[in-house]
């Protein structure tokens, strides 16, 4: 495979300082609870509010600050996300009373977790779309207590009004003005103001990600995510301007984001490079996007579609776009199996999934798509098995279990089977 534009190699980071810093924050929250949270709110965001939970009055005030057309846009996006989440839920069926042998009944139930926290980042942009992507599938799954948290706008005591509105439209039950590693610790271990949850989902910076990693086990998480990424498979039939725009949409996330094109047409690859440079001149976020593209943008020339597909499956990108001739589209899609979310054809922009088409934008990065998909309604559900059997079935299976257990040297296991036989024979 030939490289038309090379990216900088990601060096292995020494994360020891980050691990210790986050570990200290978690321990502080465990030991000092709300006092630690209030201290960090002041230290990191200049926030002096004493009550961390957002009141209904604050939510209503946020609606008044957001233009009506923006509220309607959020509701339209929410409707698509909710419809898809409900459709996903309907595909997950309970298995009732399956019988592998006479008298034995097995099955499974689909049970939502009792509670979850949706972490919605603040930072440079109000990522209110993330509130929809996390809260709506949690509600569609049937989670009884759906909470959310987000950092305040720096120097204030308030979460961004659009984020609050989106959280409310998503149906979130409790909202808290706290962010960072300390928020993950609070929802994992609990404080006086914040009851702990069973599951934490959502993206965040390196501190949030490391906190999720360290708290995993005490609480469930979706996955550990890194910088955003998109990979585009394209042939000479694709539109270079459209592909360039999709690359820059990813690049503006942050300076670590990665955009990759794998093409079978060298002239197209060069055209994409030129189109990116031209569009950067008009992009308001070019300071971030240009750095990301310069350092981590990559354009590769594959010998054929088969090689491009093999590269994509090996890379396992967060977002994968297929922009090839319609005659090649179906076979290309069928051959792809490692990606967070797939976008098929030139009409299907990755940003449509980011906001409003209905699929979820909280997706695995850094190759995690090799073993997991993104957040979906199933993220909030447990598949729990059950079994029952009548006396005849017990008498039939107990000798087998006794023999297997004694073969492992677990005599207590064997006796648990044997005692039932003995009592049944009396």
GROMACS .gro file of C-alpha atoms in nm:
model
  426
    1UNK     CA    1   0.000   0.000   0.000
    2UNK     CA    2   0.138   0.339  -0.102
    3UNK     CA    3   0.122   0.644   0.126
    4UNK     CA    4   0.008   0.967  -0.038
    5UNK     CA    5  -0.006   1.160   0.291
    6UNK     CA    6   0.170   1.024   0.596
    7UNK     CA    7   0.052   1.077   0.952
    8UNK     CA    8   0.266   1.123   1.259
    9UNK     CA    9   0.317   0.809   1.464
   10UNK     CA   10   0.133   0.811   1.793
   11UNK     CA   11   0.397   0.766   2.059
   12UNK     CA   12   0.330   0.554   2.363
   13UNK     CA   13   0.241   0.797   2.636
   14UNK     CA   14   0.373   0.776   2.988
   15UNK     CA   15   0.040   0.782   3.168
   16UNK     CA   16   0.182   0.728   3.516
   17UNK     CA   17   0.125   1.092   3.617
   18UNK     CA   18  -0.232   1.081   3.483
   19UNK     CA   19  -0.301   0.753   3.664
   20UNK     CA   20  -0.176   0.892   3.996
   21UNK     CA   21  -0.357   1.226   3.957
   22UNK     CA   22  -0.687   1.054   3.879
   23UNK     CA   23  -0.633   0.799   4.154
   24UNK     CA   24  -0.581   1.080   4.405
   25UNK     CA   25  -0.902   1.250   4.288
   26UNK     CA   26  -1.099   0.927   4.327
   27UNK     CA   27  -0.961   0.867   4.676
   28UNK     CA   28  -1.043   1.225   4.776
   29UNK     CA   29  -1.404   1.182   4.663
   30UNK     CA   30  -1.434   0.847   4.842
   31UNK     CA   31  -1.298   0.997   5.164
   32UNK     CA   32  -1.449   1.347   5.157
   33UNK     CA   33  -1.756   1.310   4.936
   34UNK     CA   34  -1.938   1.631   4.845
   35UNK     CA   35  -1.669   1.850   5.000
   36UNK     CA   36  -1.424   1.715   4.743
   37UNK     CA   37  -1.671   1.770   4.458
   38UNK     CA   38  -1.734   2.130   4.561
   39UNK     CA   39  -1.361   2.187   4.592
   40UNK     CA   40  -1.295   2.055   4.240
   41UNK     CA   41  -1.588   2.253   4.094
   42UNK     CA   42  -1.429   2.569   4.229
   43UNK     CA   43  -1.075   2.473   4.132
   44UNK     CA   44  -1.143   2.361   3.774
   45UNK     CA   45  -1.452   2.556   3.670
   46UNK     CA   46  -1.480   2.851   3.910
   47UNK     CA   47  -1.819   2.721   4.026
   48UNK     CA   48  -1.940   2.803   4.378
   49UNK     CA   49  -2.279   2.634   4.380
   50UNK     CA   50  -2.349   2.433   4.694
   51UNK     CA   51  -2.625   2.212   4.554
   52UNK     CA   52  -2.494   1.988   4.278
   53UNK     CA   53  -2.833   1.872   4.152
   54UNK     CA   54  -2.997   2.088   3.888
   55UNK     CA   55  -3.345   2.198   3.993
   56UNK     CA   56  -3.660   2.192   3.780
   57UNK     CA   57  -3.657   2.571   3.792
   58UNK     CA   58  -3.310   2.579   3.636
   59UNK     CA   59  -3.425   2.348   3.358
   60UNK     CA   60  -3.727   2.566   3.286
   61UNK     CA   61  -3.501   2.873   3.283
   62UNK     CA   62  -3.274   2.699   3.031
   63UNK     CA   63  -3.568   2.651   2.792
   64UNK     CA   64  -3.620   3.028   2.794
   65UNK     CA   65  -3.259   3.086   2.692
   66UNK     CA   66  -3.265   2.850   2.394
   67UNK     CA   67  -3.434   2.970   2.072
   68UNK     CA   68  -3.755   2.786   1.983
   69UNK     CA   69  -3.611   2.664   1.651
   70UNK     CA   70  -3.317   2.506   1.835
   71UNK     CA   71  -3.552   2.330   2.073
   72UNK     CA   72  -3.751   2.197   1.778
   73UNK     CA   73  -3.430   2.074   1.612
   74UNK     CA   74  -3.333   1.888   1.929
   75UNK     CA   75  -3.679   1.731   1.950
   76UNK     CA   76  -3.664   1.616   1.586
   77UNK     CA   77  -3.326   1.454   1.639
   78UNK     CA   78  -3.453   1.297   1.961
   79UNK     CA   79  -3.750   1.146   1.778
   80UNK     CA   80  -3.525   0.962   1.532
   81UNK     CA   81  -3.287   0.842   1.805
   82UNK     CA   82  -3.580   0.726   2.020
   83UNK     CA   83  -3.749   0.542   1.731
   84UNK     CA   84  -3.430   0.351   1.650
   85UNK     CA   85  -3.362   0.269   2.016
   86UNK     CA   86  -3.714   0.132   2.057
   87UNK     CA   87  -3.676  -0.075   1.740
   88UNK     CA   88  -3.348  -0.214   1.875
   89UNK     CA   89  -3.515  -0.303   2.203
   90UNK     CA   90  -3.783  -0.498   2.021
   91UNK     CA   91  -3.519  -0.722   1.860
   92UNK     CA   92  -3.407  -0.846   2.203
   93UNK     CA   93  -3.641  -1.125   2.300
   94UNK     CA   94  -3.671  -1.323   2.621
   95UNK     CA   95  -3.613  -1.698   2.592
   96UNK     CA   96  -3.880  -1.879   2.793
   97UNK     CA   97  -3.879  -2.242   2.901
   98UNK     CA   98  -3.641  -2.399   2.651
   99UNK     CA   99  -3.607  -2.773   2.724
  100UNK     CA  100  -3.276  -2.946   2.635
  101UNK     CA  101  -3.403  -3.263   2.801
  102UNK     CA  102  -3.736  -3.379   2.941
  103UNK     CA  103  -3.822  -3.203   3.266
  104UNK     CA  104  -3.553  -2.934   3.241
  105UNK     CA  105  -3.664  -2.579   3.167
  106UNK     CA  106  -3.408  -2.310   3.079
  107UNK     CA  107  -3.446  -1.952   2.972
  108UNK     CA  108  -3.324  -1.598   2.995
  109UNK     CA  109  -3.473  -1.264   3.086
  110UNK     CA  110  -3.372  -0.925   2.946
  111UNK     CA  111  -3.340  -0.697   3.251
  112UNK     CA  112  -3.242  -0.327   3.250
  113UNK     CA  113  -2.983  -0.205   3.498
  114UNK     CA  114  -3.144  -0.021   3.788
  115UNK     CA  115  -2.952   0.304   3.735
  116UNK     CA  116  -2.701   0.474   3.509
  117UNK     CA  117  -2.510   0.799   3.470
  118UNK     CA  118  -2.479   0.969   3.132
  119UNK     CA  119  -2.158   1.171   3.126
  120UNK     CA  120  -2.202   1.466   2.889
  121UNK     CA  121  -1.879   1.660   2.822
  122UNK     CA  122  -1.861   2.038   2.843
  123UNK     CA  123  -1.528   2.183   2.737
  124UNK     CA  124  -1.502   2.395   2.426
  125UNK     CA  125  -1.840   2.298   2.278
  126UNK     CA  126  -2.180   2.229   2.439
  127UNK     CA  127  -2.218   1.866   2.329
  128UNK     CA  128  -2.591   1.852   2.383
  129UNK     CA  129  -2.627   1.584   2.116
  130UNK     CA  130  -2.447   1.345   2.351
  131UNK     CA  131  -2.723   1.392   2.609
  132UNK     CA  132  -2.970   1.255   2.353
  133UNK     CA  133  -2.743   0.968   2.249
  134UNK     CA  134  -2.703   0.847   2.607
  135UNK     CA  135  -3.029   0.930   2.782
  136UNK     CA  136  -3.271   0.812   2.514
  137UNK     CA  137  -3.146   0.452   2.477
  138UNK     CA  138  -3.124   0.423   2.856
  139UNK     CA  139  -3.489   0.520   2.882
  140UNK     CA  140  -3.586   0.292   2.591
  141UNK     CA  141  -3.415   0.006   2.774
  142UNK     CA  142  -3.631   0.069   3.081
  143UNK     CA  143  -3.367   0.196   3.324
  144UNK     CA  144  -3.561   0.325   3.627
  145UNK     CA  145  -3.312   0.591   3.737
  146UNK     CA  146  -3.132   0.772   3.455
  147UNK     CA  147  -2.896   1.041   3.580
  148UNK     CA  148  -2.665   1.276   3.392
  149UNK     CA  149  -2.383   1.510   3.475
  150UNK     CA  150  -2.189   1.778   3.292
  151UNK     CA  151  -1.937   2.047   3.386
  152UNK     CA  152  -2.068   2.400   3.423
  153UNK     CA  153  -1.976   2.681   3.186
  154UNK     CA  154  -1.648   2.803   3.330
  155UNK     CA  155  -1.688   3.088   3.578
  156UNK     CA  156  -2.060   3.022   3.627
  157UNK     CA  157  -2.284   2.793   3.830
  158UNK     CA  158  -2.479   2.667   3.527
  159UNK     CA  159  -2.460   2.385   3.274
  160UNK     CA  160  -2.501   2.514   2.917
  161UNK     CA  161  -2.874   2.574   2.857
  162UNK     CA  162  -2.882   2.369   2.534
  163UNK     CA  163  -2.732   2.075   2.720
  164UNK     CA  164  -2.994   2.105   2.994
  165UNK     CA  165  -3.273   2.122   2.740
  166UNK     CA  166  -3.140   1.816   2.557
  167UNK     CA  167  -3.110   1.624   2.884
  168UNK     CA  168  -3.471   1.706   2.965
  169UNK     CA  169  -3.596   1.610   2.619
  170UNK     CA  170  -3.405   1.282   2.654
  171UNK     CA  171  -3.610   1.211   2.967
  172UNK     CA  172  -3.322   1.212   3.215
  173UNK     CA  173  -3.443   1.194   3.576
  174UNK     CA  174  -3.159   1.363   3.769
  175UNK     CA  175  -2.902   1.614   3.643
  176UNK     CA  176  -2.589   1.720   3.832
  177UNK     CA  177  -2.348   2.009   3.777
  178UNK     CA  178  -2.019   1.823   3.809
  179UNK     CA  179  -1.766   1.690   3.561
  180UNK     CA  180  -1.421   1.539   3.530
  181UNK     CA  181  -1.272   1.240   3.709
  182UNK     CA  182  -1.443   1.353   4.029
  183UNK     CA  183  -1.785   1.302   3.869
  184UNK     CA  184  -1.697   0.946   3.770
  185UNK     CA  185  -1.580   0.878   4.126
  186UNK     CA  186  -1.898   1.028   4.275
  187UNK     CA  187  -2.132   0.819   4.062
  188UNK     CA  188  -1.922   0.508   4.126
  189UNK     CA  189  -1.891   0.535   4.505
  190UNK     CA  190  -2.163   0.783   4.600
  191UNK     CA  191  -2.169   1.095   4.816
  192UNK     CA  192  -2.435   1.259   5.031
  193UNK     CA  193  -2.574   1.447   4.730
  194UNK     CA  194  -2.518   1.178   4.466
  195UNK     CA  195  -2.635   0.818   4.498
  196UNK     CA  196  -2.408   0.574   4.312
  197UNK     CA  197  -2.524   0.409   3.988
  198UNK     CA  198  -2.476   0.068   3.829
  199UNK     CA  199  -2.341   0.190   3.494
  200UNK     CA  200  -2.160   0.497   3.359
  201UNK     CA  201  -2.162   0.577   2.988
  202UNK     CA  202  -2.034   0.860   2.775
  203UNK     CA  203  -1.718   1.017   2.635
  204UNK     CA  204  -1.478   1.254   2.807
  205UNK     CA  205  -1.123   1.382   2.822
  206UNK     CA  206  -0.822   1.179   2.936
  207UNK     CA  207  -0.906   1.236   3.305
  208UNK     CA  208  -1.262   1.110   3.260
  209UNK     CA  209  -1.142   0.812   3.057
  210UNK     CA  210  -0.880   0.718   3.316
  211UNK     CA  211  -1.134   0.754   3.596
  212UNK     CA  212  -1.371   0.517   3.414
  213UNK     CA  213  -1.085   0.271   3.377
  214UNK     CA  214  -0.999   0.289   3.749
  215UNK     CA  215  -1.359   0.272   3.870
  216UNK     CA  216  -1.455  -0.017   3.642
  217UNK     CA  217  -1.557  -0.311   3.858
  218UNK     CA  218  -1.713  -0.092   4.123
  219UNK     CA  219  -1.935   0.035   3.843
  220UNK     CA  220  -2.001  -0.083   3.489
  221UNK     CA  221  -1.883   0.129   3.194
  222UNK     CA  222  -1.951   0.132   2.823
  223UNK     CA  223  -1.584   0.129   2.709
  224UNK     CA  224  -1.262   0.327   2.736
  225UNK     CA  225  -1.247   0.569   2.442
  226UNK     CA  226  -0.970   0.776   2.286
  227UNK     CA  227  -0.955   1.048   2.018
  228UNK     CA  228  -1.223   1.046   1.750
  229UNK     CA  229  -1.147   0.888   1.413
  230UNK     CA  230  -1.294   0.830   1.067
  231UNK     CA  231  -1.176   0.604   0.787
  232UNK     CA  232  -1.311   0.649   0.433
  233UNK     CA  233  -1.286   0.377   0.169
  234UNK     CA  234  -1.322   0.551  -0.168
  235UNK     CA  235  -1.263   0.484  -0.534
  236UNK     CA  236  -1.244   0.727  -0.826
  237UNK     CA  237  -1.624   0.762  -0.832
  238UNK     CA  238  -1.631   0.950  -0.501
  239UNK     CA  239  -1.648   1.328  -0.468
  240UNK     CA  240  -1.320   1.466  -0.329
  241UNK     CA  241  -1.487   1.776  -0.182
  242UNK     CA  242  -1.739   1.566   0.010
  243UNK     CA  243  -1.475   1.329   0.144
  244UNK     CA  244  -1.257   1.627   0.245
  245UNK     CA  245  -1.548   1.782   0.434
  246UNK     CA  246  -1.606   1.455   0.622
  247UNK     CA  247  -1.238   1.437   0.718
  248UNK     CA  248  -1.242   1.791   0.851
  249UNK     CA  249  -1.561   1.726   1.045
  250UNK     CA  250  -1.362   1.470   1.245
  251UNK     CA  251  -1.044   1.675   1.255
  252UNK     CA  252  -1.213   1.969   1.430
  253UNK     CA  253  -1.298   1.753   1.734
  254UNK     CA  254  -0.951   1.797   1.879
  255UNK     CA  255  -0.586   1.803   1.781
  256UNK     CA  256  -0.556   1.428   1.839
  257UNK     CA  257  -0.844   1.331   1.607
  258UNK     CA  258  -0.763   1.118   1.304
  259UNK     CA  259  -0.899   1.118   0.948
  260UNK     CA  260  -0.792   0.848   0.701
  261UNK     CA  261  -0.870   0.788   0.335
  262UNK     CA  262  -0.794   0.455   0.172
  263UNK     CA  263  -0.848   0.489  -0.202
  264UNK     CA  264  -0.790   0.278  -0.510
  265UNK     CA  265  -0.739   0.588  -0.729
  266UNK     CA  266  -0.422   0.796  -0.688
  267UNK     CA  267  -0.562   1.102  -0.866
  268UNK     CA  268  -0.860   1.097  -0.629
  269UNK     CA  269  -0.631   1.072  -0.328
  270UNK     CA  270  -0.435   1.379  -0.440
  271UNK     CA  271  -0.762   1.562  -0.506
  272UNK     CA  272  -0.874   1.494  -0.148
  273UNK     CA  273  -0.549   1.637  -0.010
  274UNK     CA  274  -0.595   1.953  -0.220
  275UNK     CA  275  -0.964   1.982  -0.121
  276UNK     CA  276  -0.881   1.955   0.250
  277UNK     CA  277  -0.625   2.235   0.225
  278UNK     CA  278  -0.869   2.455   0.033
  279UNK     CA  279  -1.157   2.398   0.277
  280UNK     CA  280  -0.935   2.462   0.577
  281UNK     CA  281  -0.893   2.822   0.465
  282UNK     CA  282  -1.266   2.883   0.513
  283UNK     CA  283  -1.316   2.674   0.829
  284UNK     CA  284  -1.381   2.862   1.153
  285UNK     CA  285  -1.232   2.576   1.353
  286UNK     CA  286  -0.919   2.553   1.137
  287UNK     CA  287  -0.682   2.611   1.430
  288UNK     CA  288  -0.773   2.269   1.569
  289UNK     CA  289  -0.863   2.099   1.241
  290UNK     CA  290  -0.543   2.199   1.061
  291UNK     CA  291  -0.326   2.068   1.345
  292UNK     CA  292  -0.518   1.741   1.357
  293UNK     CA  293  -0.502   1.698   0.979
  294UNK     CA  294  -0.133   1.790   0.960
  295UNK     CA  295  -0.035   1.549   1.235
  296UNK     CA  296  -0.278   1.261   1.200
  297UNK     CA  297  -0.447   1.292   0.860
  298UNK     CA  298  -0.356   1.008   0.629
  299UNK     CA  299  -0.422   0.923   0.262
  300UNK     CA  300  -0.332   0.572   0.147
  301UNK     CA  301  -0.339   0.417  -0.201
  302UNK     CA  302  -0.456   0.054  -0.209
  303UNK     CA  303  -0.395  -0.180  -0.501
  304UNK     CA  304  -0.764  -0.275  -0.505
  305UNK     CA  305  -1.078  -0.275  -0.292
  306UNK     CA  306  -0.981  -0.604  -0.134
  307UNK     CA  307  -0.666  -0.447   0.011
  308UNK     CA  308  -0.863  -0.141   0.126
  309UNK     CA  309  -1.115  -0.364   0.302
  310UNK     CA  310  -0.841  -0.566   0.470
  311UNK     CA  311  -0.681  -0.246   0.600
  312UNK     CA  312  -1.014  -0.119   0.737
  313UNK     CA  313  -1.085  -0.449   0.913
  314UNK     CA  314  -0.739  -0.441   1.068
  315UNK     CA  315  -0.767  -0.076   1.178
  316UNK     CA  316  -1.124  -0.116   1.316
  317UNK     CA  317  -1.216   0.255   1.301
  318UNK     CA  318  -1.475   0.436   1.509
  319UNK     CA  319  -1.652   0.567   1.198
  320UNK     CA  320  -1.621   0.389   0.863
  321UNK     CA  321  -1.748   0.541   0.539
  322UNK     CA  322  -1.786   0.340   0.218
  323UNK     CA  323  -1.786   0.568  -0.084
  324UNK     CA  324  -1.744   0.346  -0.390
  325UNK     CA  325  -1.933   0.272  -0.711
  326UNK     CA  326  -2.280   0.125  -0.648
  327UNK     CA  327  -2.182  -0.194  -0.830
  328UNK     CA  328  -1.908  -0.250  -0.568
  329UNK     CA  329  -2.101  -0.125  -0.267
  330UNK     CA  330  -2.280  -0.438  -0.150
  331UNK     CA  331  -1.981  -0.671  -0.168
  332UNK     CA  332  -1.764  -0.411   0.008
  333UNK     CA  333  -2.011  -0.370   0.293
  334UNK     CA  334  -2.049  -0.747   0.335
  335UNK     CA  335  -1.672  -0.788   0.368
  336UNK     CA  336  -1.638  -0.528   0.645
  337UNK     CA  337  -1.672  -0.647   1.004
  338UNK     CA  338  -1.468  -0.422   1.236
  339UNK     CA  339  -1.613  -0.073   1.285
  340UNK     CA  340  -1.805   0.133   1.539
  341UNK     CA  341  -2.063   0.257   1.289
  342UNK     CA  342  -2.086   0.223   0.911
  343UNK     CA  343  -2.194   0.494   0.663
  344UNK     CA  344  -2.277   0.366   0.316
  345UNK     CA  345  -2.261   0.580   0.002
  346UNK     CA  346  -2.178   0.942  -0.074
  347UNK     CA  347  -2.516   1.068   0.050
  348UNK     CA  348  -2.456   0.929   0.398
  349UNK     CA  349  -2.238   1.170   0.591
  350UNK     CA  350  -2.088   1.056   0.919
  351UNK     CA  351  -2.216   1.380   1.078
  352UNK     CA  352  -2.574   1.265   1.011
  353UNK     CA  353  -2.514   0.988   1.263
  354UNK     CA  354  -2.350   1.236   1.499
  355UNK     CA  355  -2.673   1.430   1.535
  356UNK     CA  356  -3.000   1.317   1.394
  357UNK     CA  357  -3.037   1.007   1.176
  358UNK     CA  358  -3.100   0.780   1.475
  359UNK     CA  359  -2.792   0.561   1.528
  360UNK     CA  360  -2.570   0.632   1.826
  361UNK     CA  361  -2.257   0.846   1.808
  362UNK     CA  362  -2.093   0.711   2.126
  363UNK     CA  363  -1.858   0.462   1.961
  364UNK     CA  364  -1.541   0.258   2.028
  365UNK     CA  365  -1.204   0.402   1.920
  366UNK     CA  366  -0.839   0.292   1.904
  367UNK     CA  367  -0.925  -0.050   1.763
  368UNK     CA  368  -1.185  -0.139   2.027
  369UNK     CA  369  -1.434  -0.203   1.744
  370UNK     CA  370  -1.258  -0.539   1.705
  371UNK     CA  371  -1.446  -0.660   2.013
  372UNK     CA  372  -1.734  -0.420   2.085
  373UNK     CA  373  -1.989  -0.199   1.917
  374UNK     CA  374  -2.103   0.142   2.034
  375UNK     CA  375  -2.353   0.247   2.296
  376UNK     CA  376  -2.702   0.119   2.213
  377UNK     CA  377  -3.013   0.016   2.399
  378UNK     CA  378  -2.847  -0.319   2.481
  379UNK     CA  379  -2.572  -0.138   2.671
  380UNK     CA  380  -2.825  -0.080   2.949
  381UNK     CA  381  -2.964  -0.437   2.951
  382UNK     CA  382  -2.854  -0.762   3.113
  383UNK     CA  383  -2.932  -1.108   2.973
  384UNK     CA  384  -2.986  -1.322   3.284
  385UNK     CA  385  -3.049  -1.696   3.266
  386UNK     CA  386  -3.276  -1.915   3.480
  387UNK     CA  387  -3.354  -2.287   3.511
  388UNK     CA  388  -3.590  -2.526   3.685
  389UNK     CA  389  -3.644  -2.903   3.675
  390UNK     CA  390  -3.881  -3.167   3.802
  391UNK     CA  391  -3.778  -3.467   4.018
  392UNK     CA  392  -3.733  -3.701   3.723
  393UNK     CA  393  -3.507  -3.455   3.543
  394UNK     CA  394  -3.306  -3.403   3.863
  395UNK     CA  395  -3.257  -3.778   3.907
  396UNK     CA  396  -3.146  -3.803   3.547
  397UNK     CA  397  -2.884  -3.526   3.555
  398UNK     CA  398  -2.753  -3.559   3.912
  399UNK     CA  399  -2.534  -3.868   3.848
  400UNK     CA  400  -2.368  -3.692   3.556
  401UNK     CA  401  -2.301  -3.380   3.763
  402UNK     CA  402  -2.170  -3.590   4.054
  403UNK     CA  403  -1.927  -3.769   3.825
  404UNK     CA  404  -1.804  -3.447   3.665
  405UNK     CA  405  -1.761  -3.274   4.002
  406UNK     CA  406  -1.566  -3.566   4.154
  407UNK     CA  407  -1.347  -3.566   3.845
  408UNK     CA  408  -1.248  -3.210   3.934
  409UNK     CA  409  -1.200  -3.295   4.300
  410UNK     CA  410  -1.489  -3.073   4.411
  411UNK     CA  411  -1.659  -3.311   4.651
  412UNK     CA  412  -1.894  -3.049   4.793
  413UNK     CA  413  -2.029  -2.994   4.442
  414UNK     CA  414  -2.080  -3.368   4.402
  415UNK     CA  415  -2.258  -3.399   4.737
  416UNK     CA  416  -2.497  -3.116   4.645
  417UNK     CA  417  -2.614  -3.336   4.358
  418UNK     CA  418  -2.596  -3.668   4.545
  419UNK     CA  419  -2.798  -3.556   4.848
  420UNK     CA  420  -3.089  -3.472   4.623
  421UNK     CA  421  -3.081  -3.822   4.475
  422UNK     CA  422  -3.063  -3.978   4.822
  423UNK     CA  423  -3.360  -3.780   4.951
  424UNK     CA  424  -3.565  -3.847   4.637
  425UNK     CA  425  -3.508  -4.224   4.670
  426UNK     CA  426  -3.647  -4.239   5.026
   0.00000   0.00000   0.00000
